[in-house]
Amino acid sequence: MCGIVGYIGSKDAVNVVFKGLEKLEYRGYDSAGIAALCENEICIRRSVGKLANLKKNLLANHIHSNTAIGHTRWATHGKPSEENAHPHTDSQNNIVIVHNGIIENYIELKNDLHKEGRLFKSETDTEVLAHLIERYYDGDLFCAVQKTLSKVRGSYALCVLCKHEPDKIICARKEVPLILGIGTGENFIASDIPALLPYTRDMVFLENGDIAQVNREKIAISDILGKEVQREKKHILWDALQAEKDGYKHFMLKEIFEQPRSVEDTFRGRIYPNEGKVYIEEIKLSAAELKKISKIYIVACGTSYHAGLTAKFWFEKFAKIPTEVEIASEFRYREPILDKNVLVLVISQSGETADTLAALRLAKENNCQTIAVCNSIGSSMSRESANTIYTHCGPEIGVASTKAFTGQLCALYILALDFAEKKGTLCESESCKYIVQLWEIPLKISAILKKSEYILKIAKELAHKKTFLFLGRHLNYSAALEGALKLKEISYLHAEGYAAGEMKHGPIALIDENMPIIAIAVKSRVYEKIISNIEEAKARGGAVIAIVNDCCKEVEEKFSKTICIPESDDIISPMLTIIPLQLLAYYISTILGCDVDQPRNLAKSVTVE
Ligand code: AGP
């Protein structure tokens, strides 16, 4: 998720764009840049790192212009560096572009452009667009952009300038937001509302496939075929802070609701519903190397560790590789048996967690194969691991991890299918079946999010309780652990996740009418077992709130409350069962007046031991 801004009018365009980027820095901050038209030339300033570095660059080398576009980057392809920072130009510096999104087929397009003798300056997918526009440019920028977009697969929100047509900015969107700000004698473009509010409250929200030509006095919008379309102008009343949270009260709630998008962005370009094949170019492990792997150690902390517990089932079931999941702070001190036939897979949203990073280094010292699952390109783990698969969730601002968790599950699931394909342990039809299960997840998460009001009602009934038990079995044991972690870290209430089958070996003594039990009871090979475990708990007076996907009256009557979620194959159910648990934790915490986004004693990334 990056931030882009455009301006055309009579103000100091570079200043307007820079201030807009500052409002969007929460969307990405590993590099930034601005391009402006001055005396019919394209002038560009780019800096790696936070916007403050670009500010210094601009102060030293200001550009006087009334037309500019800018970008603050959350890298998806190509490490954070000045050459990978946007804006990107064509080979003659006549055309310049900023882009948010992922061009899935950029490699094949880049190969075609290479064959035409075009040279590239960056590792990004975006630069391919600049060269394609140059290929099609014959004096009509709008038409060149239109032809370019007809060639690309993927997602985009983009702005394009051309020095031969200085009176306009061409912009377009597909799957990624882009908003036009309507002024008088000036117009604005931005990824999100906060960048526009200081100048205008009148906005037009582009829709998928729209291409807009933005002049000082006029905006013309058409669809991808060039047919003019009308888009309603909206008057936005939000204040700046509301806008940064997209109208949500907290970043955590916004990020919970972003999960249909972040899961889709993570599997985009890596799976297709009618194919039994997955595509992960980033993983360089060959089939021969994979076949030599005798064991996988998954190593992580906190929520990422819980994602690893779930993934264990996938690596063993799909790829038949023995897999152990370890807490990083334990793993690094217990002298694990490591050698070149062991794969150490680290999971980290930040890519900076000290214990996990140390485990990765221990693996490399012992010549292990290494893979990192990260949400932050250019992080220490992504730089030091031999292979990295990125979750494309965008920045996760809330300290409690939510969209990063489902993004990690998505990436790990695809990785396990990739291993199975390379090892030949899954036939194409089985692989296709599992891929379709993942493909359907975003819609199913959306269906659960529609029950948020009902979950809020349950939270109101539970908020005065002091201690909670979360029960799950099999794949959903990890979801129970994660649900308990979510609640305790943002509400400061005691909550414990437990394997439901283990309760009778002691912890059941804890249960009485003051201890709500949150049980994950979705249909699975252990469904009857978990139902009997729950009955045992109920017999001790515990009120049971169950997450179910067999939403019939007979099941619902077994529990004090049920939260019904869409059916899925049990193998992928944790990607769904965790959603109501995230919402329950969020609502209880807000009812108690806790600081949801920045809970006491915690940090977003624990970079110390
Ligand atoms: C999860 O909600 C917590 N914020 C915490 O457990 C976190 O998952 C853990 O610190 C690991 O962080 P990482 O994924 O960035 O390595």
PDB file of N, CA, C and O and ligand atoms in Angstrom, residues 301-305 347-353 356 381 398-402 408 482 485-486 489 602-606, ligand 1:
ATOM      1  N   CYS A 301       7.553 -15.285  16.835  1.00  0.00           N
ATOM      2  CA  CYS A 301       7.086 -14.813  18.151  1.00  0.00           C
ATOM      3  C   CYS A 301       5.621 -14.394  18.043  1.00  0.00           C
ATOM      4  O   CYS A 301       5.169 -14.021  16.970  1.00  0.00           O
ATOM      5  N   GLY A 302       4.930 -14.444  19.160  1.00  0.00           N
ATOM      6  CA  GLY A 302       3.586 -13.852  19.259  1.00  0.00           C
ATOM      7  C   GLY A 302       2.625 -14.354  18.198  1.00  0.00           C
ATOM      8  O   GLY A 302       2.523 -15.554  17.915  1.00  0.00           O
ATOM      9  N   THR A 303       1.947 -13.411  17.597  1.00  0.00           N
ATOM     10  CA  THR A 303       0.960 -13.752  16.564  1.00  0.00           C
ATOM     11  C   THR A 303       1.596 -14.512  15.417  1.00  0.00           C
ATOM     12  O   THR A 303       1.023 -15.460  14.875  1.00  0.00           O
ATOM     13  N   SER A 304       2.811 -14.132  15.066  1.00  0.00           N
ATOM     14  CA  SER A 304       3.502 -14.820  13.962  1.00  0.00           C
ATOM     15  C   SER A 304       3.771 -16.270  14.324  1.00  0.00           C
ATOM     16  O   SER A 304       3.730 -17.150  13.459  1.00  0.00           O
ATOM     17  N   TYR A 305       4.031 -16.527  15.596  1.00  0.00           N
ATOM     18  CA  TYR A 305       4.216 -17.910  16.061  1.00  0.00           C
ATOM     19  C   TYR A 305       2.909 -18.684  15.894  1.00  0.00           C
ATOM     20  O   TYR A 305       2.913 -19.838  15.418  1.00  0.00           O
ATOM     21  N   ILE A 347       8.902 -16.170  10.502  1.00  0.00           N
ATOM     22  CA  ILE A 347       7.704 -15.381  10.181  1.00  0.00           C
ATOM     23  C   ILE A 347       7.749 -14.110  11.015  1.00  0.00           C
ATOM     24  O   ILE A 347       7.941 -14.160  12.238  1.00  0.00           O
ATOM     25  N   SER A 348       7.612 -12.977  10.342  1.00  0.00           N
ATOM     26  CA  SER A 348       7.657 -11.720  11.091  1.00  0.00           C
ATOM     27  C   SER A 348       6.999 -10.589  10.316  1.00  0.00           C
ATOM     28  O   SER A 348       7.431 -10.288   9.198  1.00  0.00           O
ATOM     29  N   GLN A 349       5.998  -9.955  10.863  1.00  0.00           N
ATOM     30  CA  GLN A 349       5.349  -8.810  10.219  1.00  0.00           C
ATOM     31  C   GLN A 349       6.366  -7.706  10.012  1.00  0.00           C
ATOM     32  O   GLN A 349       6.487  -7.211   8.896  1.00  0.00           O
ATOM     33  N   SER A 350       7.108  -7.375  11.060  1.00  0.00           N
ATOM     34  CA  SER A 350       8.052  -6.245  10.995  1.00  0.00           C
ATOM     35  C   SER A 350       9.356  -6.620  10.305  1.00  0.00           C
ATOM     36  O   SER A 350      10.064  -5.790   9.758  1.00  0.00           O
ATOM     37  N   GLY A 351       9.712  -7.920  10.403  1.00  0.00           N
ATOM     38  CA  GLY A 351      11.005  -8.347   9.872  1.00  0.00           C
ATOM     39  C   GLY A 351      12.169  -7.875  10.724  1.00  0.00           C
ATOM     40  O   GLY A 351      13.317  -7.943  10.299  1.00  0.00           O
ATOM     41  N   GLU A 352      11.862  -7.385  11.931  1.00  0.00           N
ATOM     42  CA  GLU A 352      12.910  -6.807  12.803  1.00  0.00           C
ATOM     43  C   GLU A 352      12.925  -7.428  14.202  1.00  0.00           C
ATOM     44  O   GLU A 352      13.766  -7.063  14.994  1.00  0.00           O
ATOM     45  N   THR A 353      12.031  -8.336  14.525  1.00  0.00           N
ATOM     46  CA  THR A 353      11.957  -8.897  15.884  1.00  0.00           C
ATOM     47  C   THR A 353      13.273  -9.561  16.262  1.00  0.00           C
ATOM     48  O   THR A 353      13.729 -10.477  15.554  1.00  0.00           O
ATOM     49  N   THR A 356      13.585 -13.461  16.642  1.00  0.00           N
ATOM     50  CA  THR A 356      13.383 -14.182  15.380  1.00  0.00           C
ATOM     51  C   THR A 356      14.575 -13.972  14.449  1.00  0.00           C
ATOM     52  O   THR A 356      15.036 -14.896  13.783  1.00  0.00           O
ATOM     53  N   MET A 381      15.204  -9.115   8.244  1.00  0.00           N
ATOM     54  CA  MET A 381      14.998 -10.523   7.903  1.00  0.00           C
ATOM     55  C   MET A 381      14.874 -10.716   6.394  1.00  0.00           C
ATOM     56  O   MET A 381      15.407 -11.676   5.838  1.00  0.00           O
ATOM     57  N   GLY A 398      -1.798  -0.627  13.946  1.00  0.00           N
ATOM     58  CA  GLY A 398      -2.228  -1.107  15.268  1.00  0.00           C
ATOM     59  C   GLY A 398      -1.208  -2.088  15.826  1.00  0.00           C
ATOM     60  O   GLY A 398      -0.714  -2.950  15.085  1.00  0.00           O
ATOM     61  N   VAL A 399      -0.895  -1.947  17.120  1.00  0.00           N
ATOM     62  CA  VAL A 399       0.116  -2.847  17.713  1.00  0.00           C
ATOM     63  C   VAL A 399      -0.376  -4.288  17.683  1.00  0.00           C
ATOM     64  O   VAL A 399       0.376  -5.212  17.422  1.00  0.00           O
ATOM     65  N   ALA A 400      -1.652  -4.495  17.908  1.00  0.00           N
ATOM     66  CA  ALA A 400      -2.205  -5.854  17.855  1.00  0.00           C
ATOM     67  C   ALA A 400      -2.304  -6.282  16.395  1.00  0.00           C
ATOM     68  O   ALA A 400      -2.945  -5.629  15.584  1.00  0.00           O
ATOM     69  N   SER A 401      -1.641  -7.379  16.085  1.00  0.00           N
ATOM     70  CA  SER A 401      -1.554  -7.808  14.690  1.00  0.00           C
ATOM     71  C   SER A 401      -2.845  -8.503  14.258  1.00  0.00           C
ATOM     72  O   SER A 401      -3.310  -9.433  14.908  1.00  0.00           O
ATOM     73  N   THR A 402      -3.404  -8.054  13.144  1.00  0.00           N
ATOM     74  CA  THR A 402      -4.666  -8.653  12.655  1.00  0.00           C
ATOM     75  C   THR A 402      -4.505  -9.016  11.165  1.00  0.00           C
ATOM     76  O   THR A 402      -4.355 -10.189  10.842  1.00  0.00           O
ATOM     77  N   GLN A 408      -0.112 -13.623   6.695  1.00  0.00           N
ATOM     78  CA  GLN A 408       0.897 -14.669   6.891  1.00  0.00           C
ATOM     79  C   GLN A 408       0.306 -16.053   6.580  1.00  0.00           C
ATOM     80  O   GLN A 408       0.934 -16.864   5.894  1.00  0.00           O
ATOM     81  N   GLU A 482      -4.407 -17.467  19.407  1.00  0.00           N
ATOM     82  CA  GLU A 482      -4.346 -16.111  18.840  1.00  0.00           C
ATOM     83  C   GLU A 482      -5.501 -15.259  19.352  1.00  0.00           C
ATOM     84  O   GLU A 482      -5.328 -14.089  19.677  1.00  0.00           O
ATOM     85  N   LEU A 485      -4.606 -14.157  22.790  1.00  0.00           N
ATOM     86  CA  LEU A 485      -3.568 -13.116  22.757  1.00  0.00           C
ATOM     87  C   LEU A 485      -4.171 -11.765  22.383  1.00  0.00           C
ATOM     88  O   LEU A 485      -3.879 -10.737  23.000  1.00  0.00           O
ATOM     89  N   LYS A 486      -5.025 -11.743  21.378  1.00  0.00           N
ATOM     90  CA  LYS A 486      -5.686 -10.484  20.977  1.00  0.00           C
ATOM     91  C   LYS A 486      -6.390  -9.854  22.167  1.00  0.00           C
ATOM     92  O   LYS A 486      -6.274  -8.669  22.433  1.00  0.00           O
ATOM     93  N   GLU A 489      -3.883  -8.661  25.109  1.00  0.00           N
ATOM     94  CA  GLU A 489      -2.913  -7.584  24.840  1.00  0.00           C
ATOM     95  C   GLU A 489      -3.581  -6.231  24.635  1.00  0.00           C
ATOM     96  O   GLU A 489      -2.931  -5.202  24.761  1.00  0.00           O
ATOM     97  N   LEU A 602       3.493  -2.366  25.372  1.00  0.00           N
ATOM     98  CA  LEU A 602       3.784  -3.070  24.121  1.00  0.00           C
ATOM     99  C   LEU A 602       4.420  -2.138  23.086  1.00  0.00           C
ATOM    100  O   LEU A 602       4.319  -0.930  23.184  1.00  0.00           O
ATOM    101  N   ALA A 603       5.060  -2.765  22.091  1.00  0.00           N
ATOM    102  CA  ALA A 603       5.598  -2.009  20.942  1.00  0.00           C
ATOM    103  C   ALA A 603       5.225  -2.793  19.696  1.00  0.00           C
ATOM    104  O   ALA A 603       5.013  -4.004  19.745  1.00  0.00           O
ATOM    105  N   LYS A 604       5.161  -2.087  18.579  1.00  0.00           N
ATOM    106  CA  LYS A 604       4.764  -2.760  17.332  1.00  0.00           C
ATOM    107  C   LYS A 604       5.830  -3.741  16.883  1.00  0.00           C
ATOM    108  O   LYS A 604       5.537  -4.768  16.322  1.00  0.00           O
ATOM    109  N   SER A 605       7.074  -3.386  17.159  1.00  0.00           N
ATOM    110  CA  SER A 605       8.132  -4.326  16.782  1.00  0.00           C
ATOM    111  C   SER A 605       9.114  -4.422  17.937  1.00  0.00           C
ATOM    112  O   SER A 605       9.684  -3.422  18.361  1.00  0.00           O
ATOM    113  N   VAL A 606       9.315  -5.654  18.444  1.00  0.00           N
ATOM    114  CA  VAL A 606      10.174  -5.859  19.620  1.00  0.00           C
ATOM    115  C   VAL A 606      11.594  -6.134  19.144  1.00  0.00           C
ATOM    116  O   VAL A 606      11.980  -7.251  18.835  1.00  0.00           O
TER     117      VAL A 606
HETATM  118  C1  AGP B   1       0.664  -9.482  18.111  1.00  0.00           C
HETATM  119  O1  AGP B   1      -0.600  -8.861  18.185  1.00  0.00           O
HETATM  120  C2  AGP B   1       1.710  -8.728  18.879  1.00  0.00           C
HETATM  121  N1  AGP B   1       1.810  -7.396  18.456  1.00  0.00           N
HETATM  122  C3  AGP B   1       3.047  -9.482  18.924  1.00  0.00           C
HETATM  123  O2  AGP B   1       2.802 -10.743  19.501  1.00  0.00           O
HETATM  124  C4  AGP B   1       3.754  -9.703  17.568  1.00  0.00           C
HETATM  125  O3  AGP B   1       3.054 -10.648  16.808  1.00  0.00           O
HETATM  126  C5  AGP B   1       5.167 -10.244  17.862  1.00  0.00           C
HETATM  127  O4  AGP B   1       5.876  -9.258  18.586  1.00  0.00           O
HETATM  128  C6  AGP B   1       5.942 -10.598  16.589  1.00  0.00           C
HETATM  129  O5  AGP B   1       6.103  -9.473  15.805  1.00  0.00           O
HETATM  130  P1  AGP B   1       6.638  -9.672  14.291  1.00  0.00           P
HETATM  131  O6  AGP B   1       5.587 -10.433  13.549  1.00  0.00           O
HETATM  132  O7  AGP B   1       6.827  -8.293  13.745  1.00  0.00           O
HETATM  133  O8  AGP B   1       7.926 -10.460  14.366  1.00  0.00           O
END
